[in-house]
């Protein structure tokens, strides 16, 4: 069982799947047992209702949905942030994992 679960949300779940793979590699290299997955923003409600999520990340292309996600997550204690454009564009799994860890540490 994973110690932390990180959900990445994007428009269709496609571009983010490569980033998920890079984040999983970074987590494994650091000895972290994380479940990291991507899904379209339209499926986020279902995932939040049926899975224990420790952190929600939004791809830059759905950053405009930040306020909607803040409302969804209100009172849950689940941290959320928009992935920095440069880290997303470079598919820098290590940096994005560090970003998620920093959100979960707050």
mmCIF file of N, CA and C in Angstrom:
data_model
loop_
_atom_site.group_PDB
_atom_site.id
_atom_site.type_symbol
_atom_site.label_atom_id
_atom_site.label_comp_id
_atom_site.label_asym_id
_atom_site.label_seq_id
_atom_site.Cartn_x
_atom_site.Cartn_y
_atom_site.Cartn_z
ATOM 1 N N UNK A 1 0.848 -1.189 0.000
ATOM 2 C CA UNK A 1 0.000 0.000 0.000
ATOM 3 C C UNK A 1 0.892 1.250 0.000
ATOM 4 N N UNK A 2 0.610 2.137 -0.892
ATOM 5 C CA UNK A 2 1.406 3.359 -1.023
ATOM 6 C C UNK A 2 1.234 4.247 0.210
ATOM 7 N N UNK A 3 2.307 4.951 0.576
ATOM 8 C CA UNK A 3 2.236 5.833 1.732
ATOM 9 C C UNK A 3 1.546 7.149 1.387
ATOM 10 N N UNK A 4 1.669 7.587 0.141
ATOM 11 C CA UNK A 4 1.028 8.826 -0.303
ATOM 12 C C UNK A 4 0.460 8.610 -1.700
ATOM 13 N N UNK A 5 -0.634 9.288 -1.993
ATOM 14 C CA UNK A 5 -1.235 9.220 -3.320
ATOM 15 C C UNK A 5 -1.332 10.631 -3.880
ATOM 16 N N UNK A 6 -0.759 10.815 -5.061
ATOM 17 C CA UNK A 6 -0.748 12.114 -5.729
ATOM 18 C C UNK A 6 -1.551 11.997 -7.018
ATOM 19 N N UNK A 7 -2.533 12.881 -7.166
ATOM 20 C CA UNK A 7 -3.367 12.891 -8.369
ATOM 21 C C UNK A 7 -3.030 14.117 -9.207
ATOM 22 N N UNK A 8 -2.655 13.885 -10.450
ATOM 23 C CA UNK A 8 -2.411 14.970 -11.393
ATOM 24 C C UNK A 8 -3.631 15.110 -12.289
ATOM 25 N N UNK A 9 -4.068 16.324 -12.494
ATOM 26 C CA UNK A 9 -5.232 16.568 -13.345
ATOM 27 C C UNK A 9 -4.816 17.414 -14.538
ATOM 28 N N UNK A 10 -5.318 17.030 -15.692
ATOM 29 C CA UNK A 10 -5.048 17.814 -16.899
ATOM 30 C C UNK A 10 -6.299 17.782 -17.765
ATOM 31 N N UNK A 11 -6.180 18.259 -18.970
ATOM 32 C CA UNK A 11 -7.347 18.348 -19.849
ATOM 33 C C UNK A 11 -7.871 16.958 -20.220
ATOM 34 N N UNK A 12 -6.972 16.062 -20.680
ATOM 35 C CA UNK A 12 -7.432 14.743 -21.106
ATOM 36 C C UNK A 12 -6.687 13.587 -20.446
ATOM 37 N N UNK A 13 -5.662 13.871 -19.669
ATOM 38 C CA UNK A 13 -4.914 12.807 -19.007
ATOM 39 C C UNK A 13 -3.790 12.229 -19.854
ATOM 40 N N UNK A 14 -3.588 12.786 -21.046
ATOM 41 C CA UNK A 14 -2.597 12.211 -21.959
ATOM 42 C C UNK A 14 -1.192 12.766 -21.703
ATOM 43 N N UNK A 15 -1.018 14.061 -21.843
ATOM 44 C CA UNK A 15 0.322 14.652 -21.699
ATOM 45 C C UNK A 15 0.869 14.414 -20.302
ATOM 46 N N UNK A 16 0.008 14.361 -19.342
ATOM 47 C CA UNK A 16 0.437 14.229 -17.954
ATOM 48 C C UNK A 16 0.928 12.822 -17.650
ATOM 49 N N UNK A 17 0.536 11.829 -18.444
ATOM 50 C CA UNK A 17 0.944 10.450 -18.153
ATOM 51 C C UNK A 17 2.463 10.283 -18.252
ATOM 52 N N UNK A 18 3.116 11.005 -19.152
ATOM 53 C CA UNK A 18 4.575 10.944 -19.241
ATOM 54 C C UNK A 18 5.203 11.547 -17.987
ATOM 55 N N UNK A 19 4.634 12.644 -17.506
ATOM 56 C CA UNK A 19 5.133 13.274 -16.283
ATOM 57 C C UNK A 19 4.951 12.334 -15.087
ATOM 58 N N UNK A 20 3.825 11.631 -15.046
ATOM 59 C CA UNK A 20 3.578 10.665 -13.965
ATOM 60 C C UNK A 20 4.687 9.619 -13.951
ATOM 61 N N UNK A 21 5.044 9.107 -15.116
ATOM 62 C CA UNK A 21 6.097 8.095 -15.221
ATOM 63 C C UNK A 21 7.420 8.645 -14.662
ATOM 64 N N UNK A 22 7.739 9.882 -15.019
ATOM 65 C CA UNK A 22 8.986 10.506 -14.542
ATOM 66 C C UNK A 22 8.929 10.728 -13.020
ATOM 67 N N UNK A 23 7.753 11.104 -12.514
ATOM 68 C CA UNK A 23 7.597 11.298 -11.067
ATOM 69 C C UNK A 23 7.731 9.965 -10.328
ATOM 70 N N UNK A 24 7.165 8.904 -10.900
ATOM 71 C CA UNK A 24 7.264 7.584 -10.274
ATOM 72 C C UNK A 24 8.721 7.128 -10.212
ATOM 73 N N UNK A 25 9.473 7.385 -11.291
ATOM 74 C CA UNK A 25 10.894 7.037 -11.309
ATOM 75 C C UNK A 25 11.650 7.816 -10.227
ATOM 76 N N UNK A 26 11.341 9.113 -10.094
ATOM 77 C CA UNK A 26 11.997 9.955 -9.087
ATOM 78 C C UNK A 26 11.654 9.469 -7.676
ATOM 79 N N UNK A 27 10.389 9.131 -7.447
ATOM 80 C CA UNK A 27 9.954 8.653 -6.125
ATOM 81 C C UNK A 27 10.667 7.344 -5.779
ATOM 82 N N UNK A 28 10.734 6.440 -6.756
ATOM 83 C CA UNK A 28 11.394 5.146 -6.539
ATOM 84 C C UNK A 28 12.874 5.359 -6.205
ATOM 85 N N UNK A 29 13.539 6.261 -6.938
ATOM 86 C CA UNK A 29 14.957 6.552 -6.706
ATOM 87 C C UNK A 29 15.184 7.110 -5.300
ATOM 88 N N UNK A 30 14.161 7.785 -4.757
ATOM 89 C CA UNK A 30 14.254 8.373 -3.410
ATOM 90 C C UNK A 30 13.729 7.418 -2.334
ATOM 91 N N UNK A 31 13.317 6.233 -2.750
ATOM 92 C CA UNK A 31 12.809 5.241 -1.799
ATOM 93 C C UNK A 31 11.429 5.553 -1.264
ATOM 94 N N UNK A 32 10.660 6.337 -2.028
ATOM 95 C CA UNK A 32 9.312 6.708 -1.595
ATOM 96 C C UNK A 32 8.293 5.784 -2.257
ATOM 97 N N UNK A 33 7.367 5.280 -1.448
ATOM 98 C CA UNK A 33 6.319 4.399 -1.954
ATOM 99 C C UNK A 33 5.066 5.226 -2.210
ATOM 100 N N UNK A 34 5.048 5.913 -3.346
ATOM 101 C CA UNK A 34 3.939 6.795 -3.698
ATOM 102 C C UNK A 34 3.140 6.196 -4.847
ATOM 103 N N UNK A 35 1.833 6.381 -4.778
ATOM 104 C CA UNK A 35 0.998 6.092 -5.946
ATOM 105 C C UNK A 35 0.775 7.438 -6.630
ATOM 106 N N UNK A 36 1.125 7.515 -7.898
ATOM 107 C CA UNK A 36 0.988 8.755 -8.652
ATOM 108 C C UNK A 36 0.223 8.421 -9.925
ATOM 109 N N UNK A 37 -0.861 9.151 -10.156
ATOM 110 C CA UNK A 37 -1.638 8.876 -11.364
ATOM 111 C C UNK A 37 -2.189 10.170 -11.940
ATOM 112 N N UNK A 38 -2.552 10.099 -13.216
ATOM 113 C CA UNK A 38 -3.132 11.253 -13.912
ATOM 114 C C UNK A 38 -4.556 10.918 -14.315
ATOM 115 N N UNK A 39 -5.384 11.948 -14.326
ATOM 116 C CA UNK A 39 -6.741 11.770 -14.833
ATOM 117 C C UNK A 39 -7.241 13.102 -15.385
ATOM 118 N N UNK A 40 -8.195 13.036 -16.292
ATOM 119 C CA UNK A 40 -8.789 14.289 -16.780
ATOM 120 C C UNK A 40 -9.468 15.013 -15.620
ATOM 121 N N UNK A 41 -9.436 16.319 -15.640
ATOM 122 C CA UNK A 41 -10.060 17.110 -14.575
ATOM 123 C C UNK A 41 -11.537 16.742 -14.406
ATOM 124 N N UNK A 42 -12.164 16.319 -15.496
ATOM 125 C CA UNK A 42 -13.589 15.956 -15.448
ATOM 126 C C UNK A 42 -13.846 14.719 -14.581
ATOM 127 N N UNK A 43 -12.808 13.917 -14.304
ATOM 128 C CA UNK A 43 -12.972 12.713 -13.475
ATOM 129 C C UNK A 43 -12.513 12.928 -12.034
ATOM 130 N N UNK A 44 -12.058 14.127 -11.715
ATOM 131 C CA UNK A 44 -11.495 14.390 -10.385
ATOM 132 C C UNK A 44 -12.492 14.136 -9.255
ATOM 133 N N UNK A 45 -13.737 14.558 -9.431
ATOM 134 C CA UNK A 45 -14.736 14.379 -8.368
ATOM 135 C C UNK A 45 -14.880 12.910 -7.993
ATOM 136 N N UNK A 46 -14.952 12.054 -9.011
ATOM 137 C CA UNK A 46 -15.104 10.622 -8.790
ATOM 138 C C UNK A 46 -13.898 10.058 -8.047
ATOM 139 N N UNK A 47 -12.704 10.446 -8.475
ATOM 140 C CA UNK A 47 -11.478 9.953 -7.828
ATOM 141 C C UNK A 47 -11.405 10.434 -6.376
ATOM 142 N N UNK A 48 -11.741 11.693 -6.137
ATOM 143 C CA UNK A 48 -11.698 12.237 -4.777
ATOM 144 C C UNK A 48 -12.705 11.536 -3.864
ATOM 145 N N UNK A 49 -13.843 11.143 -4.425
ATOM 146 C CA UNK A 49 -14.886 10.489 -3.631
ATOM 147 C C UNK A 49 -14.529 9.036 -3.311
ATOM 148 N N UNK A 50 -13.756 8.395 -4.176
ATOM 149 C CA UNK A 50 -13.534 6.958 -4.043
ATOM 150 C C UNK A 50 -12.107 6.533 -3.707
ATOM 151 N N UNK A 51 -11.203 7.488 -3.570
ATOM 152 C CA UNK A 51 -9.820 7.153 -3.261
ATOM 153 C C UNK A 51 -9.281 8.099 -2.213
ATOM 154 N N UNK A 52 -8.316 7.614 -1.444
ATOM 155 C CA UNK A 52 -7.661 8.508 -0.492
ATOM 156 C C UNK A 52 -6.547 9.229 -1.249
ATOM 157 N N UNK A 53 -6.709 10.517 -1.431
ATOM 158 C CA UNK A 53 -5.746 11.343 -2.164
ATOM 159 C C UNK A 53 -5.030 12.242 -1.154
ATOM 160 N N UNK A 54 -3.700 12.308 -1.243
ATOM 161 C CA UNK A 54 -2.920 13.143 -0.323
ATOM 162 C C UNK A 54 -2.514 14.475 -0.927
ATOM 163 N N UNK A 55 -2.543 14.575 -2.259
ATOM 164 C CA UNK A 55 -2.136 15.811 -2.919
ATOM 165 C C UNK A 55 -2.754 15.856 -4.318
ATOM 166 N N UNK A 56 -3.231 17.024 -4.694
ATOM 167 C CA UNK A 56 -3.799 17.221 -6.028
ATOM 168 C C UNK A 56 -2.938 18.245 -6.767
ATOM 169 N N UNK A 57 -2.501 17.870 -7.957
ATOM 170 C CA UNK A 57 -1.733 18.784 -8.794
ATOM 171 C C UNK A 57 -2.495 19.038 -10.084
ATOM 172 N N UNK A 58 -2.504 20.287 -10.502
ATOM 173 C CA UNK A 58 -3.147 20.649 -11.757
ATOM 174 C C UNK A 58 -2.076 20.948 -12.795
ATOM 175 N N UNK A 59 -2.256 20.422 -14.000
ATOM 176 C CA UNK A 59 -1.358 20.773 -15.094
ATOM 177 C C UNK A 59 -1.572 22.239 -15.437
ATOM 178 N N UNK A 60 -0.537 22.900 -15.956
ATOM 179 C CA UNK A 60 -0.660 24.334 -16.278
ATOM 180 C C UNK A 60 -1.825 24.635 -17.222
ATOM 181 N N UNK A 61 -2.154 23.686 -18.104
ATOM 182 C CA UNK A 61 -3.230 23.917 -19.068
ATOM 183 C C UNK A 61 -4.615 23.949 -18.417
ATOM 184 N N UNK A 62 -4.728 23.462 -17.191
ATOM 185 C CA UNK A 62 -6.010 23.557 -16.462
ATOM 186 C C UNK A 62 -5.858 24.419 -15.208
ATOM 187 N N UNK A 63 -4.816 25.237 -15.170
ATOM 188 C CA UNK A 63 -4.592 26.130 -14.041
ATOM 189 C C UNK A 63 -5.759 27.070 -13.788
ATOM 190 N N UNK A 64 -6.491 27.362 -14.857
ATOM 191 C CA UNK A 64 -7.667 28.240 -14.718
ATOM 192 C C UNK A 64 -8.742 27.604 -13.843
ATOM 193 N N UNK A 65 -8.643 26.301 -13.575
ATOM 194 C CA UNK A 65 -9.630 25.595 -12.743
ATOM 195 C C UNK A 65 -9.250 25.610 -11.261
ATOM 196 N N UNK A 66 -8.181 26.314 -10.913
ATOM 197 C CA UNK A 66 -7.678 26.304 -9.536
ATOM 198 C C UNK A 66 -8.774 26.654 -8.528
ATOM 199 N N UNK A 67 -9.532 27.697 -8.786
ATOM 200 C CA UNK A 67 -10.594 28.115 -7.850
ATOM 201 C C UNK A 67 -11.650 27.016 -7.683
ATOM 202 N N UNK A 68 -11.995 26.334 -8.784
ATOM 203 C CA UNK A 68 -12.963 25.231 -8.708
ATOM 204 C C UNK A 68 -12.431 24.120 -7.802
ATOM 205 N N UNK A 69 -11.149 23.796 -7.982
ATOM 206 C CA UNK A 69 -10.551 22.737 -7.168
ATOM 207 C C UNK A 69 -10.431 23.161 -5.707
ATOM 208 N N UNK A 70 -10.127 24.433 -5.472
ATOM 209 C CA UNK A 70 -10.063 24.907 -4.085
ATOM 210 C C UNK A 70 -11.409 24.708 -3.393
ATOM 211 N N UNK A 71 -12.508 24.968 -4.131
ATOM 212 C CA UNK A 71 -13.855 24.759 -3.567
ATOM 213 C C UNK A 71 -14.095 23.280 -3.297
ATOM 214 N N UNK A 72 -13.733 22.426 -4.263
ATOM 215 C CA UNK A 72 -13.921 20.972 -4.115
ATOM 216 C C UNK A 72 -13.187 20.446 -2.895
ATOM 217 N N UNK A 73 -11.986 20.984 -2.666
ATOM 218 C CA UNK A 73 -11.115 20.455 -1.613
ATOM 219 C C UNK A 73 -11.287 21.160 -0.272
ATOM 220 N N UNK A 74 -12.142 22.172 -0.240
ATOM 221 C CA UNK A 74 -12.358 22.943 0.989
ATOM 222 C C UNK A 74 -12.759 22.016 2.136
ATOM 223 N N UNK A 75 -12.049 22.135 3.241
ATOM 224 C CA UNK A 75 -12.377 21.338 4.418
ATOM 225 C C UNK A 75 -11.814 19.924 4.404
ATOM 226 N N UNK A 76 -11.151 19.517 3.320
ATOM 227 C CA UNK A 76 -10.625 18.151 3.249
ATOM 228 C C UNK A 76 -9.201 18.060 3.780
ATOM 229 N N UNK A 77 -8.500 19.199 3.781
ATOM 230 C CA UNK A 77 -7.102 19.181 4.197
ATOM 231 C C UNK A 77 -6.165 18.674 3.115
ATOM 232 N N UNK A 78 -6.698 18.427 1.924
ATOM 233 C CA UNK A 78 -5.859 17.945 0.820
ATOM 234 C C UNK A 78 -5.207 19.150 0.144
ATOM 235 N N UNK A 79 -3.866 19.186 0.124
ATOM 236 C CA UNK A 79 -3.193 20.310 -0.538
ATOM 237 C C UNK A 79 -3.298 20.212 -2.062
ATOM 238 N N UNK A 80 -3.278 21.387 -2.702
ATOM 239 C CA UNK A 80 -3.418 21.441 -4.147
ATOM 240 C C UNK A 80 -2.556 22.564 -4.687
ATOM 241 N N UNK A 81 -1.991 22.343 -5.861
ATOM 242 C CA UNK A 81 -1.209 23.382 -6.499
ATOM 243 C C UNK A 81 -1.175 23.188 -8.002
ATOM 244 N N UNK A 82 -0.795 24.247 -8.700
ATOM 245 C CA UNK A 82 -0.647 24.188 -10.154
ATOM 246 C C UNK A 82 0.829 23.921 -10.451
ATOM 247 N N UNK A 83 1.090 22.902 -11.241
ATOM 248 C CA UNK A 83 2.461 22.533 -11.586
ATOM 249 C C UNK A 83 3.124 23.698 -12.324
ATOM 250 N N UNK A 84 4.304 24.119 -11.888
ATOM 251 C CA UNK A 84 4.994 25.203 -12.590
ATOM 252 C C UNK A 84 5.210 24.865 -14.069
ATOM 253 N N UNK A 85 4.911 25.827 -14.932
ATOM 254 C CA UNK A 85 4.959 25.627 -16.378
ATOM 255 C C UNK A 85 6.306 25.071 -16.846
ATOM 256 N N UNK A 86 7.398 25.610 -16.323
ATOM 257 C CA UNK A 86 8.718 25.171 -16.779
ATOM 258 C C UNK A 86 8.961 23.698 -16.432
ATOM 259 N N UNK A 87 8.613 23.292 -15.208
ATOM 260 C CA UNK A 87 8.816 21.901 -14.797
ATOM 261 C C UNK A 87 7.929 20.967 -15.616
ATOM 262 N N UNK A 88 6.714 21.420 -15.917
ATOM 263 C CA UNK A 88 5.797 20.619 -16.729
ATOM 264 C C UNK A 88 6.343 20.479 -18.146
ATOM 265 N N UNK A 89 6.744 21.592 -18.711
ATOM 266 C CA UNK A 89 7.253 21.591 -20.084
ATOM 267 C C UNK A 89 8.500 20.743 -20.243
ATOM 268 N N UNK A 90 9.345 20.742 -19.229
ATOM 269 C CA UNK A 90 10.584 19.953 -19.262
ATOM 270 C C UNK A 90 10.340 18.504 -18.811
ATOM 271 N N UNK A 91 9.098 18.223 -18.395
ATOM 272 C CA UNK A 91 8.752 16.895 -17.862
ATOM 273 C C UNK A 91 9.732 16.513 -16.747
ATOM 274 N N UNK A 92 9.981 17.472 -15.851
ATOM 275 C CA UNK A 92 10.924 17.280 -14.758
ATOM 276 C C UNK A 92 10.212 16.622 -13.571
ATOM 277 N N UNK A 93 10.166 15.296 -13.613
ATOM 278 C CA UNK A 93 9.465 14.537 -12.577
ATOM 279 C C UNK A 93 10.003 14.780 -11.186
ATOM 280 N N UNK A 94 11.324 14.932 -11.068
ATOM 281 C CA UNK A 94 11.942 15.154 -9.759
ATOM 282 C C UNK A 94 11.471 16.480 -9.166
ATOM 283 N N UNK A 95 11.458 17.544 -9.964
ATOM 284 C CA UNK A 95 11.026 18.874 -9.489
ATOM 285 C C UNK A 95 9.546 18.870 -9.112
ATOM 286 N N UNK A 96 8.730 18.222 -9.930
ATOM 287 C CA UNK A 96 7.292 18.197 -9.648
ATOM 288 C C UNK A 96 7.021 17.367 -8.393
ATOM 289 N N UNK A 97 7.783 16.295 -8.208
ATOM 290 C CA UNK A 97 7.651 15.496 -6.983
ATOM 291 C C UNK A 97 8.041 16.337 -5.763
ATOM 292 N N UNK A 98 9.112 17.113 -5.884
ATOM 293 C CA UNK A 98 9.524 18.012 -4.789
ATOM 294 C C UNK A 98 8.420 19.030 -4.493
ATOM 295 N N UNK A 99 7.780 19.530 -5.549
ATOM 296 C CA UNK A 99 6.678 20.482 -5.396
ATOM 297 C C UNK A 99 5.530 19.830 -4.613
ATOM 298 N N UNK A 100 5.173 18.604 -4.990
ATOM 299 C CA UNK A 100 4.091 17.888 -4.302
ATOM 300 C C UNK A 100 4.465 17.646 -2.836
ATOM 301 N N UNK A 101 5.710 17.234 -2.598
ATOM 302 C CA UNK A 101 6.156 17.000 -1.222
ATOM 303 C C UNK A 101 6.083 18.283 -0.393
ATOM 304 N N UNK A 102 6.450 19.413 -1.012
ATOM 305 C CA UNK A 102 6.406 20.685 -0.280
ATOM 306 C C UNK A 102 4.959 21.058 0.076
ATOM 307 N N UNK A 103 4.021 20.779 -0.831
ATOM 308 C CA UNK A 103 2.607 21.055 -0.541
ATOM 309 C C UNK A 103 2.105 20.172 0.603
ATOM 310 N N UNK A 104 2.511 18.902 0.598
ATOM 311 C CA UNK A 104 2.047 17.967 1.629
ATOM 312 C C UNK A 104 2.685 18.267 2.983
ATOM 313 N N UNK A 105 3.827 18.954 2.993
ATOM 314 C CA UNK A 105 4.522 19.264 4.237
ATOM 315 C C UNK A 105 3.958 20.504 4.925
ATOM 316 N N UNK A 106 3.168 21.297 4.205
ATOM 317 C CA UNK A 106 2.647 22.553 4.771
ATOM 318 C C UNK A 106 1.633 22.305 5.862
#
